[in-house]
mmCIF file of C-alpha atoms in Angstrom:
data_model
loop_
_atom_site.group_PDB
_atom_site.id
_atom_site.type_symbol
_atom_site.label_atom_id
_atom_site.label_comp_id
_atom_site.label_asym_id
_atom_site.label_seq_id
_atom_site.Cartn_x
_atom_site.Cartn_y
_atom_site.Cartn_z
ATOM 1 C CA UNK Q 38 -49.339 14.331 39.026
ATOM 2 C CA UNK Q 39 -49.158 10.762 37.384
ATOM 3 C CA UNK Q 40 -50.900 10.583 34.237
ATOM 4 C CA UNK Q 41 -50.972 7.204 32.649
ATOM 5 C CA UNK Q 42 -51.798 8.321 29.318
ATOM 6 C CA UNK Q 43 -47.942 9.460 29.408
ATOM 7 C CA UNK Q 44 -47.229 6.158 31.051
ATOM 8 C CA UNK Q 45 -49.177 4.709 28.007
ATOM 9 C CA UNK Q 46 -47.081 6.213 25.538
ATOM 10 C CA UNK Q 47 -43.734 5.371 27.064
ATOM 11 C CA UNK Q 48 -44.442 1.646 26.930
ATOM 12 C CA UNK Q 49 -45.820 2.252 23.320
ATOM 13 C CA UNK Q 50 -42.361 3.860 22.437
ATOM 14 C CA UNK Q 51 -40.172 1.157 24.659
ATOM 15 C CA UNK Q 52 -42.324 -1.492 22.970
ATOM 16 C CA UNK Q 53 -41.765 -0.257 19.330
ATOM 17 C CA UNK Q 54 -37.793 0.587 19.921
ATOM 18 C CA UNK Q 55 -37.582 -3.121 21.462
ATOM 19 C CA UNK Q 56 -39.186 -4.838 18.141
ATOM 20 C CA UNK Q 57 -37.007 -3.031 16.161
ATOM 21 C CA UNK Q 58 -34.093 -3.981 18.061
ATOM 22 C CA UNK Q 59 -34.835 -7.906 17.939
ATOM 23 C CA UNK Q 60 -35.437 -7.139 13.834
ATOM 24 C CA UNK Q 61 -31.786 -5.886 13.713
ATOM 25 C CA UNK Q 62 -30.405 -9.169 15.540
ATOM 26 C CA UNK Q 63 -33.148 -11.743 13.504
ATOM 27 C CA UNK Q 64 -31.756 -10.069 10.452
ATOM 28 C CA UNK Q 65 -28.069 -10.117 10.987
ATOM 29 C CA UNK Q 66 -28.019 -12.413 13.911
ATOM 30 C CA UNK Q 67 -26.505 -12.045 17.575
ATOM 31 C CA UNK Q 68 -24.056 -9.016 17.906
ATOM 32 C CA UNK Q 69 -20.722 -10.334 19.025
ATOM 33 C CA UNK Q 70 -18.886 -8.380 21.495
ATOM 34 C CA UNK Q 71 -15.451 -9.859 20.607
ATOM 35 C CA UNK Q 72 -15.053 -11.237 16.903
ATOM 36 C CA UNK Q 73 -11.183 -11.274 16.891
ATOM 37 C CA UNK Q 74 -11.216 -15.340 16.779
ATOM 38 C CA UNK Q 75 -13.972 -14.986 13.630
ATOM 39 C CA UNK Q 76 -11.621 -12.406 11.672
ATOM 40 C CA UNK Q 77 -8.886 -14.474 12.182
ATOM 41 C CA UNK Q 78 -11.054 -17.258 10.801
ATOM 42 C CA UNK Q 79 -11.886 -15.186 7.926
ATOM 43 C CA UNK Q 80 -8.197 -13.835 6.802
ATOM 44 C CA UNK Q 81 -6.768 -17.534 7.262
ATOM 45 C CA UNK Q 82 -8.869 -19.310 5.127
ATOM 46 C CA UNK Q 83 -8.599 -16.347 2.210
ATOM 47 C CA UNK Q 84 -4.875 -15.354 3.057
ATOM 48 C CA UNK Q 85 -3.834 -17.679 -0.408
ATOM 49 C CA UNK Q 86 -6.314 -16.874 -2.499
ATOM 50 C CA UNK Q 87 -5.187 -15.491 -6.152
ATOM 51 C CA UNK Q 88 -8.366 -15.339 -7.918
ATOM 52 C CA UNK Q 89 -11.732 -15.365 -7.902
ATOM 53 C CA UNK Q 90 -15.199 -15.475 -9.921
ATOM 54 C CA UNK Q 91 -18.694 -15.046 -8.935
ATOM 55 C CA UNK Q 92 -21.863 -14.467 -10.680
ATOM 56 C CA UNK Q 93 -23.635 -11.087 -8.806
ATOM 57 C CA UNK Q 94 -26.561 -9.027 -8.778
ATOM 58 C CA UNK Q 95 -26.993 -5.405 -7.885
ATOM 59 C CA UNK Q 96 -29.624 -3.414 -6.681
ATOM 60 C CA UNK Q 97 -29.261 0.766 -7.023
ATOM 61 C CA UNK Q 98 -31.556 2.573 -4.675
ATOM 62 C CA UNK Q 99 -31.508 6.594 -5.104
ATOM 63 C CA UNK Q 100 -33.914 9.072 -3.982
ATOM 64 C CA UNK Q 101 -33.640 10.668 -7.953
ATOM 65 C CA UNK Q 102 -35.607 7.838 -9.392
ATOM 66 C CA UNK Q 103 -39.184 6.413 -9.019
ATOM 67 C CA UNK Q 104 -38.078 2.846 -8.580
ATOM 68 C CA UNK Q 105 -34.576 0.892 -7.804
ATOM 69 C CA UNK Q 106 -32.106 -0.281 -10.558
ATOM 70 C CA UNK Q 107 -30.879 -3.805 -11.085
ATOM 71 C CA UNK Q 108 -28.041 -5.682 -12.823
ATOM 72 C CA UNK Q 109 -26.607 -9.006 -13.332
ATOM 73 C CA UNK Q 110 -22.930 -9.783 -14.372
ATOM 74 C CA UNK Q 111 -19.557 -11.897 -13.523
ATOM 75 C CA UNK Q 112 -16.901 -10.569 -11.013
ATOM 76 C CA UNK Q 113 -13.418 -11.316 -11.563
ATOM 77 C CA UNK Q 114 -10.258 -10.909 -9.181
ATOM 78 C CA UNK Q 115 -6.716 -11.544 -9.963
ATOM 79 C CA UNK Q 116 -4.595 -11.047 -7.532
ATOM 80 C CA UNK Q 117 -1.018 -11.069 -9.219
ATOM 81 C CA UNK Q 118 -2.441 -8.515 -11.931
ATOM 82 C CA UNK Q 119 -4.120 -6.475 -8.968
ATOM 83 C CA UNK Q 120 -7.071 -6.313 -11.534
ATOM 84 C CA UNK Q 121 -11.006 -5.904 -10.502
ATOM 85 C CA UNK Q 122 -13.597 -6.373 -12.881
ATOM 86 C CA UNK Q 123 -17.348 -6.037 -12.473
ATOM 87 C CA UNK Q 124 -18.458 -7.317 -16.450
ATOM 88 C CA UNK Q 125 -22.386 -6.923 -17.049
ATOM 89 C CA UNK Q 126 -24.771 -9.129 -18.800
ATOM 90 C CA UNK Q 127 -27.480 -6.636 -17.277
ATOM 91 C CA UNK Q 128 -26.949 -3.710 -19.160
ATOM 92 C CA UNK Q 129 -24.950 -6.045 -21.422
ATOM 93 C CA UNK Q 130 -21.968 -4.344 -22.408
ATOM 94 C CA UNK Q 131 -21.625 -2.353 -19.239
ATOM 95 C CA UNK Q 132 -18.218 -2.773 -17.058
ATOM 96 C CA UNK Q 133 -16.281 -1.784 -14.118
ATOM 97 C CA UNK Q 134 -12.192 -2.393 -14.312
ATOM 98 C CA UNK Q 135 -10.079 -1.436 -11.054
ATOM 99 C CA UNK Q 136 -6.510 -2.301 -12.460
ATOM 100 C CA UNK Q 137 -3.151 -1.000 -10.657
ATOM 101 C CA UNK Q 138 -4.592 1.948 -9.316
ATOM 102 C CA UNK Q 139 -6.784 2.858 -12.369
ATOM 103 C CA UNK Q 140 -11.094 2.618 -12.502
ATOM 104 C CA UNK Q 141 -12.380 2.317 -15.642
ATOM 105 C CA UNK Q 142 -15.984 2.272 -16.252
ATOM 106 C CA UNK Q 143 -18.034 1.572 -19.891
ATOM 107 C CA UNK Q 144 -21.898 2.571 -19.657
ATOM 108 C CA UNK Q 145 -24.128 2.488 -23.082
ATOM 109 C CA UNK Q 146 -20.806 2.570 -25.457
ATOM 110 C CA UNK Q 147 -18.678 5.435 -23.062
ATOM 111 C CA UNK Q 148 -15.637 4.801 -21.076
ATOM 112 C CA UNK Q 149 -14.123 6.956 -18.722
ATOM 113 C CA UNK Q 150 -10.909 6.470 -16.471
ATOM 114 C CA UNK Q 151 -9.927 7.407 -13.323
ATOM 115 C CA UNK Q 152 -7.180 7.515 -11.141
ATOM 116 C CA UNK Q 153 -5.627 9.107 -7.944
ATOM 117 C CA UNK Q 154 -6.239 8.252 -4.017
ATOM 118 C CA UNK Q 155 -10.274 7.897 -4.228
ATOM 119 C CA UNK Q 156 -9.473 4.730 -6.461
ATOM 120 C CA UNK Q 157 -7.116 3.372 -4.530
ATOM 121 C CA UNK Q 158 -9.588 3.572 -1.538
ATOM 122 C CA UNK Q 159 -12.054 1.953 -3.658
ATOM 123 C CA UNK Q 160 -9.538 -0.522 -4.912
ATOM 124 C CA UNK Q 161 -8.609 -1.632 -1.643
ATOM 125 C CA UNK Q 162 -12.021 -1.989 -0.255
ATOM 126 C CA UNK Q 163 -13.046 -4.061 -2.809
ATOM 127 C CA UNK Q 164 -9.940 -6.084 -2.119
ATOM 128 C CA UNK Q 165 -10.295 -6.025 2.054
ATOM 129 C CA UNK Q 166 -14.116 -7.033 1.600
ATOM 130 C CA UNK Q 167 -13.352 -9.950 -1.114
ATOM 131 C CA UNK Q 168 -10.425 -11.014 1.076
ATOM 132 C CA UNK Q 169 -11.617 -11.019 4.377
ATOM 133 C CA UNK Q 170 -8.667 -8.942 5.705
ATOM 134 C CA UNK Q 171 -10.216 -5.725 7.497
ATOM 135 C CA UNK Q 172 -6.822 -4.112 8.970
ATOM 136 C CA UNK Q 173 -7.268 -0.973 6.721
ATOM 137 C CA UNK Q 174 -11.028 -1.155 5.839
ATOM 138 C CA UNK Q 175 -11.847 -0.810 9.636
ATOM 139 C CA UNK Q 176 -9.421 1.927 10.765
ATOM 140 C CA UNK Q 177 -10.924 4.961 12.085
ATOM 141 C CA UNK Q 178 -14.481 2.974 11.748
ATOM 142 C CA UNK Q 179 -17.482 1.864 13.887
ATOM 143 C CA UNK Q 180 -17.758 -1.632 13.547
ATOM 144 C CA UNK Q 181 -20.166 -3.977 14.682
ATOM 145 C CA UNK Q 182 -20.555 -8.025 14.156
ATOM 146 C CA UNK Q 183 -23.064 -10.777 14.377
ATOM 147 C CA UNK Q 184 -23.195 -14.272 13.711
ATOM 148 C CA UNK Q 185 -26.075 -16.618 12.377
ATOM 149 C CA UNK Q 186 -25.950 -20.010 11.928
ATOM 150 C CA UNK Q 187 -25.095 -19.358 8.691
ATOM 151 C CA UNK Q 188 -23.863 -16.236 8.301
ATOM 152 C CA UNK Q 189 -21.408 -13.548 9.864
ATOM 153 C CA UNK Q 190 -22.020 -10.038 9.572
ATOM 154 C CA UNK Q 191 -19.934 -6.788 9.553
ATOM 155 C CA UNK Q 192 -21.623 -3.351 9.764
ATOM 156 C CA UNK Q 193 -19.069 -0.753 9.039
ATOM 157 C CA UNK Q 194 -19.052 3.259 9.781
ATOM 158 C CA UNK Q 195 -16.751 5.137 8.689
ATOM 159 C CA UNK Q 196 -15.542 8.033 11.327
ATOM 160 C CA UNK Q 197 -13.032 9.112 8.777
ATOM 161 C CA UNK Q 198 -13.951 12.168 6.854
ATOM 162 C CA UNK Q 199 -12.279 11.371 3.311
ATOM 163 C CA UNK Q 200 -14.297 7.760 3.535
ATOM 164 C CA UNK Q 201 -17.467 9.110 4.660
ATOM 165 C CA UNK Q 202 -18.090 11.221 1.448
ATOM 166 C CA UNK Q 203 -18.769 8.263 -0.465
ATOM 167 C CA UNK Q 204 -19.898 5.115 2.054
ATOM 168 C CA UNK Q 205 -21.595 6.334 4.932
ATOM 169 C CA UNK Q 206 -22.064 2.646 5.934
ATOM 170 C CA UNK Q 207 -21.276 -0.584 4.832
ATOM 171 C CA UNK Q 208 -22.319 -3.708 5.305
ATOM 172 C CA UNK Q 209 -20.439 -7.392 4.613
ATOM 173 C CA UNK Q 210 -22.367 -10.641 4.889
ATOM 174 C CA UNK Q 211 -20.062 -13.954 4.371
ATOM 175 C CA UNK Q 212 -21.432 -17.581 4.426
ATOM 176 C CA UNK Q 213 -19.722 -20.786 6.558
ATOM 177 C CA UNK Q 214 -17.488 -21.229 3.568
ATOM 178 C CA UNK Q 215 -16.072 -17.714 4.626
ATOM 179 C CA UNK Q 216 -16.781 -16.232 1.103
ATOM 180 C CA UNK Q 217 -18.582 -12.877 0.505
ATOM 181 C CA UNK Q 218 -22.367 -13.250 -0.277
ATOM 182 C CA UNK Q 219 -23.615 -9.611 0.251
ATOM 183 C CA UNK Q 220 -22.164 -5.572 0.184
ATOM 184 C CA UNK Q 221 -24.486 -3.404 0.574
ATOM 185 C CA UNK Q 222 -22.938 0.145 1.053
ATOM 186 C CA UNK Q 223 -24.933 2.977 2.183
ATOM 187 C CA UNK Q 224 -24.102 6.922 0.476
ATOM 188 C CA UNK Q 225 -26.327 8.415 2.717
ATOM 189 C CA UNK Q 226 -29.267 10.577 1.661
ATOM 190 C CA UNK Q 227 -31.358 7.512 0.587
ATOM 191 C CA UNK Q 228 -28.619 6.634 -1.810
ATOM 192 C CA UNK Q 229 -27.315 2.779 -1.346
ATOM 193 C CA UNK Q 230 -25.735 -0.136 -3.814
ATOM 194 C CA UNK Q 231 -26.272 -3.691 -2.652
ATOM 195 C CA UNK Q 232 -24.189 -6.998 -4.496
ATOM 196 C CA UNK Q 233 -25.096 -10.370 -4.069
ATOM 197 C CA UNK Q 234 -22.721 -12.939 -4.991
ATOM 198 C CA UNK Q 235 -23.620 -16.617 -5.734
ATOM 199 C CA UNK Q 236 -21.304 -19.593 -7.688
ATOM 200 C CA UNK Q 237 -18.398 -18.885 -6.178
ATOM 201 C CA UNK Q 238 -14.763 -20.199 -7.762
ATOM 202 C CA UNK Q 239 -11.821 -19.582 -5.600
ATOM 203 C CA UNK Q 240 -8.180 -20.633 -6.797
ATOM 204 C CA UNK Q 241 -5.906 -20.813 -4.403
ATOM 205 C CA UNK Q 242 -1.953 -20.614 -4.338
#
């Protein structure tokens, strides 16, 4: 028998899924079915680069604290030394080092080092996302794209099991200049870390 309180609640439920699909593609932009021609774009103009600065931001989000954590610092990449650094002015002090296959993080006066295959995964992720070349970053992944007018957009899921016990999704925003403005990376279970970069300096070779 047709009941159109049922009918009711179908269109409620098609309505809502349909607002937050159009929130998705306002927020990233339109998905792009074929981005091989923007990748391209993207590895080109960073294929020479051998270092970089930016200013960044980060926002911590995890379900074990009332309230999300932010910091402020300088990223630096140098290429020929294969060298990462993350230095904060918010906690001043604080600092992240990825150099030749070794992490290295200092927190309230304490380092501790690291080494072994997880860092190099980290290492070259970093590396991929600041370089705009994907080859590895993307195997065995999900990946979407969408393009702005500003802006082009790669949502990443990993399939892989080693990758997924530490990004769970990942997210790369790069302006028209084709430099990275935004990671977000998602470590499931309400657990995500978001940089913004800003005042970018590129040298080139």
């Amino acid at each position: 028998m047709f009941r159109p309180e049922k009918m009711t609640k179908l269109a409620l439920i098609l309505a809502l899924l349909h607002v937050c699909i159009v929130a998705l593609c306002q927020s990233y932009g339109t998905p792009l079915s074929e981005a091989d021609a923007r990748l391209q774009q993207l590895k080109v103009a960073n294929a020479n680069i051998s270092h970089i600065s930016a200013n960044f931001t980060t926002t911590i989000t995890t379900p074990l604290l009332t309230a999300p954590q932010y910091g402020a610092g300088l990223l630096t990449y140098n290429r020929a030394a294969d060298r990462l650094a993350l230095s904060y002015t918010q906690p001043m002090g604080d600092e992240l080092v990825i150099e030749r296959g070794t992490i290295s993080i200092t927190s309230a006066g304490q380092t501790v080092k690291a080494s072994g295959g997880s860092t190099e995964q980290v290492l070259s992720m970093f590396k991929a996302c600041l370089t705009g070349n994907f080859d590895k970053l993307t195997q065995k992944s999900d990946v979407e794209y969408y393009e702005s007018a500003s802006l082009f957009t790669i949502v990443i899921t990993p399939q892989n099991a080693r990758m997924k016990k530490f990004v769970q999704q990942m997210t790369l925003r790069f302006d028209n200049n084709n430099n990275l403005s935004l990671m977000r990376i998602d470590a499931g279970n309400g657990e995500s870390t978001e940089y913004e970069y800003t005042n970018q300096k590129i040298t080139k070779n």
